[in-house]
CSV table of C-alpha atoms and ligand atoms in Angstrom, one decimal:
chain,number,residue,atom,x,y,z
A,141,MET,CA,-32.3,-41.2,192.2
A,142,SER,CA,-35.6,-43.0,191.4
A,143,ILE,CA,-35.9,-45.2,188.2
A,144,TYR,CA,-38.2,-42.7,186.9
A,145,GLU,CA,-35.5,-39.8,187.4
A,146,GLU,CA,-32.6,-42.4,186.2
A,147,VAL,CA,-34.3,-42.8,182.9
A,148,LEU,CA,-35.1,-39.3,182.3
A,149,TRP,CA,-31.6,-38.3,183.2
A,150,ALA,CA,-30.2,-40.7,180.8
A,151,ASN,CA,-32.4,-39.4,178.2
A,152,ASP,CA,-31.2,-35.9,178.5
A,153,SER,CA,-27.9,-37.0,178.0
A,154,TYR,CA,-28.8,-39.1,174.9
A,155,ALA,CA,-30.7,-36.4,173.4
A,156,ALA,CA,-28.0,-34.0,174.0
A,157,SER,CA,-25.9,-35.9,171.6
A,158,PHE,CA,-28.4,-37.0,169.2
A,159,GLY,CA,-26.6,-35.5,166.3
A,160,ASP,CA,-27.8,-36.3,162.8
A,161,LYS,CA,-30.1,-39.3,163.9
A,162,SER,CA,-32.9,-37.0,163.1
A,163,GLU,CA,-32.2,-37.5,159.5
A,164,LEU,CA,-32.8,-41.3,159.7
A,165,ALA,CA,-35.3,-42.8,157.3
A,166,LEU,CA,-38.3,-44.7,158.7
A,167,PRO,CA,-37.5,-48.0,156.9
A,168,PRO,CA,-34.5,-50.1,158.4
A,169,ALA,CA,-31.3,-49.2,156.4
A,170,ARG,CA,-30.1,-52.8,156.6
A,171,HIS,CA,-33.4,-54.4,155.8
A,172,PHE,CA,-33.6,-57.0,158.4
A,173,ALA,CA,-35.6,-57.8,161.5
A,174,ILE,CA,-34.7,-59.6,164.8
A,175,LEU,CA,-37.5,-61.5,166.9
A,176,THR,CA,-36.0,-62.2,170.4
A,177,CYS,CA,-36.9,-62.4,174.0
A,178,MET,CA,-37.3,-59.4,176.3
A,179,ASP,CA,-34.7,-61.0,178.7
A,180,ALA,CA,-33.0,-58.1,180.3
A,181,ARG,CA,-29.5,-59.9,179.6
A,182,LEU,CA,-30.0,-59.6,176.1
A,183,ASP,CA,-29.3,-56.4,174.1
A,184,PRO,CA,-29.7,-57.1,170.4
A,185,ALA,CA,-28.2,-53.6,169.5
A,186,LYS,CA,-25.0,-54.9,171.0
A,187,TYR,CA,-25.1,-58.6,170.4
A,188,ALA,CA,-26.1,-58.0,166.7
A,189,GLY,CA,-24.1,-54.9,166.0
A,190,LEU,CA,-27.1,-52.4,165.5
A,191,ALA,CA,-27.3,-48.7,165.3
A,192,GLU,CA,-30.2,-46.5,165.3
A,193,GLY,CA,-32.2,-46.9,162.0
A,194,ASP,CA,-30.6,-50.3,161.0
A,195,ALA,CA,-33.3,-53.1,161.7
A,196,HIS,CA,-36.4,-53.9,163.4
A,197,VAL,CA,-36.4,-55.6,166.8
A,198,ILE,CA,-39.3,-57.4,168.1
A,199,ARG,CA,-39.4,-58.7,171.6
A,200,ASN,CA,-41.5,-60.6,173.7
A,201,ALA,CA,-41.3,-63.1,176.4
A,202,GLY,CA,-39.3,-66.0,175.0
A,203,GLY,CA,-39.0,-64.4,171.5
A,204,ARG,CA,-42.1,-66.5,170.4
A,205,ALA,CA,-43.6,-66.2,167.0
A,206,SER,CA,-46.9,-65.3,168.5
A,207,ASP,CA,-49.6,-63.7,166.6
A,208,ASP,CA,-48.7,-60.3,167.7
A,209,ALA,CA,-44.9,-61.0,166.7
A,210,ILE,CA,-46.0,-62.1,163.3
A,211,ARG,CA,-48.2,-58.8,162.8
A,212,SER,CA,-45.1,-57.0,163.5
A,213,LEU,CA,-43.0,-59.1,161.0
A,214,VAL,CA,-45.6,-58.7,158.2
A,215,ILE,CA,-45.7,-54.7,158.6
A,216,SER,CA,-41.8,-54.9,158.8
A,217,TYR,CA,-41.6,-56.4,155.2
A,218,LYS,CA,-45.0,-55.3,153.6
A,219,LEU,CA,-44.5,-51.6,154.6
A,220,LEU,CA,-40.9,-51.1,155.4
A,221,GLY,CA,-39.0,-53.6,153.2
A,222,THR,CA,-37.1,-56.0,155.5
A,223,ASN,CA,-36.2,-59.3,153.8
A,224,GLU,CA,-34.2,-61.2,156.3
A,225,TRP,CA,-35.3,-62.0,159.7
A,226,PHE,CA,-33.5,-63.7,162.7
A,227,VAL,CA,-35.5,-65.7,165.4
A,228,ILE,CA,-33.3,-65.7,168.5
A,229,HIS,CA,-34.1,-67.5,171.7
A,230,HIS,CA,-31.6,-68.0,174.5
A,231,THR,CA,-30.3,-70.2,177.0
A,232,ASN,CA,-31.5,-70.0,180.7
A,233,CYS,CA,-34.5,-68.4,179.4
A,234,GLY,CA,-37.3,-67.9,182.1
A,235,MET,CA,-39.9,-69.4,179.7
A,236,GLU,CA,-38.4,-72.8,180.3
A,237,PHE,CA,-39.1,-72.6,184.1
A,238,PHE,CA,-42.8,-72.9,183.9
A,239,THR,CA,-45.7,-74.3,182.1
A,240,ASP,CA,-49.3,-72.9,181.3
A,241,GLU,CA,-50.7,-74.8,184.3
A,242,VAL,CA,-48.0,-73.2,186.6
A,243,MET,CA,-48.7,-69.8,185.6
A,244,ARG,CA,-52.5,-70.2,185.6
A,245,ALA,CA,-52.3,-71.5,189.3
A,246,LEU,CA,-49.9,-68.9,190.3
A,247,LEU,CA,-52.2,-66.0,189.1
A,248,ALA,CA,-55.3,-67.6,190.4
A,249,SER,CA,-53.5,-67.5,193.7
A,250,SER,CA,-52.4,-64.0,193.7
A,251,LEU,CA,-51.1,-61.1,191.7
A,252,GLU,CA,-48.2,-60.8,193.7
A,253,THR,CA,-44.6,-61.5,192.1
A,254,ALA,CA,-44.1,-65.2,192.5
A,255,GLU,CA,-40.7,-66.6,194.1
A,256,LEU,CA,-38.3,-68.8,192.1
A,257,GLY,CA,-36.8,-71.5,194.1
A,258,ALA,CA,-35.0,-74.9,193.3
A,259,ASP,CA,-38.6,-76.5,192.6
A,260,GLY,CA,-39.7,-73.6,190.5
A,261,PHE,CA,-41.9,-70.7,191.1
A,262,SER,CA,-44.1,-70.5,194.1
A,263,ASP,CA,-46.8,-68.0,195.0
A,264,VAL,CA,-46.2,-66.1,198.2
A,265,GLY,CA,-48.7,-63.3,197.9
A,266,ALA,CA,-52.1,-62.5,199.3
A,267,GLY,CA,-54.9,-63.2,197.3
A,268,PRO,CA,-57.2,-62.8,195.4
A,269,GLY,CA,-55.8,-63.8,191.9
A,270,SER,CA,-57.6,-64.3,188.8
A,271,SER,CA,-58.6,-67.1,186.5
A,272,GLU,CA,-58.2,-64.8,183.4
A,273,ALA,CA,-54.7,-66.5,182.9
A,274,ASP,CA,-56.6,-69.5,181.9
A,275,TYR,CA,-57.5,-67.9,178.6
A,276,ILE,CA,-53.9,-66.9,177.7
A,277,ASP,CA,-51.4,-69.2,175.9
A,278,TRP,CA,-48.2,-68.4,177.8
A,279,LEU,CA,-45.9,-69.7,174.8
A,280,THR,CA,-43.7,-71.4,177.4
A,281,ILE,CA,-40.5,-73.3,176.1
A,282,SER,CA,-39.7,-77.0,177.0
A,283,ASP,CA,-36.9,-77.5,174.6
A,284,ASN,CA,-34.8,-74.4,173.3
A,285,ALA,CA,-33.8,-75.6,169.9
A,286,LYS,CA,-37.3,-77.1,169.3
A,287,SER,CA,-38.9,-73.7,170.2
A,288,VAL,CA,-36.6,-71.8,167.5
A,289,VAL,CA,-37.4,-74.5,164.9
A,290,ASP,CA,-41.3,-74.4,165.7
A,291,ASP,CA,-41.2,-70.6,165.7
A,292,VAL,CA,-39.4,-70.4,162.4
A,293,THR,CA,-41.5,-73.0,160.9
A,294,ARG,CA,-44.7,-71.3,161.9
A,295,ILE,CA,-43.4,-68.1,160.3
A,296,ARG,CA,-42.3,-70.0,157.2
A,297,ARG,CA,-45.6,-71.3,156.7
A,298,HIS,CA,-47.7,-68.2,157.6
A,299,PRO,CA,-49.8,-67.3,154.5
A,300,LEU,CA,-48.9,-63.5,154.9
A,301,VAL,CA,-45.2,-64.3,154.7
A,302,PRO,CA,-43.7,-64.5,151.3
A,303,GLY,CA,-41.2,-67.3,150.6
A,304,ARG,CA,-38.4,-64.8,149.4
A,305,ILE,CA,-37.8,-63.8,153.0
A,306,ALA,CA,-35.0,-65.7,154.5
A,307,ILE,CA,-35.6,-66.6,158.1
A,308,TYR,CA,-32.7,-68.0,160.3
A,309,GLY,CA,-32.9,-69.4,163.8
A,310,PHE,CA,-30.5,-68.9,166.7
A,311,ILE,CA,-29.9,-69.4,170.3
A,312,TYR,CA,-28.0,-66.7,172.3
A,313,ASP,CA,-25.7,-68.2,174.8
A,314,VAL,CA,-26.1,-65.9,177.8
A,315,SER,CA,-22.8,-67.2,179.4
A,316,THR,CA,-20.6,-66.4,176.5
A,317,GLY,CA,-22.8,-63.7,174.4
A,318,ARG,CA,-22.3,-66.0,171.2
A,319,LEU,CA,-25.2,-66.4,168.9
A,320,ILE,CA,-25.4,-70.3,168.1
A,321,GLU,CA,-27.3,-71.2,165.0
A,322,VAL,CA,-30.0,-73.9,165.0
A,323,PRO,CA,-29.5,-75.6,161.6
A,324,ASP,CA,-32.9,-77.3,161.5
A,325,ALA,CA,-34.5,-73.9,162.1
A,326,SER,CA,-32.4,-72.0,159.4
A,327,LYS,CA,-33.0,-74.8,157.1
A,328,ALA,CA,-36.8,-74.7,157.7
A,329,GLY,CA,-36.5,-70.9,157.2
A,330,LEU,CA,-34.9,-71.0,153.8
A,331,ALA,CA,-35.9,-68.7,151.1
A,332,THR,CA,-37.8,-70.5,148.2
B,641,ZN,ZN1,-36.0,-65.5,177.6
């Protein structure tokens, strides 16, 4: 089966036992949101105990507080009533393995998938690439705990985010499945 067929097959089975989920309200029933990485090893529904309708989950590469993540979080509280937010980065994140300069050079070289070796990513594809990557801040991570503190702090200080929202900072450990709190981040995110 192709991925396309696998997805549709899985969806048939999901919809067949959809039950009363059609009754779910639009606003998250448990009034919280999670901002986390798109990493395939992370399943927020499982690691944080979510069912359909419980919470907002916003994902991007790194789980970073990008302008677009903040756009979603503002909609999350302003229109849909969340009042506690978790910023959850993780160990062994791919965003630790490159810099803006590396990403820009890789994309300038070709649009094929790069290879990850002991010395980091290297480009193996045939060109041409594009210099358009120069205009994107890739929001890479050099220190895991610091990136959580930085993102919680950015959200906390954002003029569209009210002080009453509590923001917690965590690192998910991909070797154990545990959420480890980053005390300086949660401190920065305290509700006022
Ligand atoms: Zn990641």
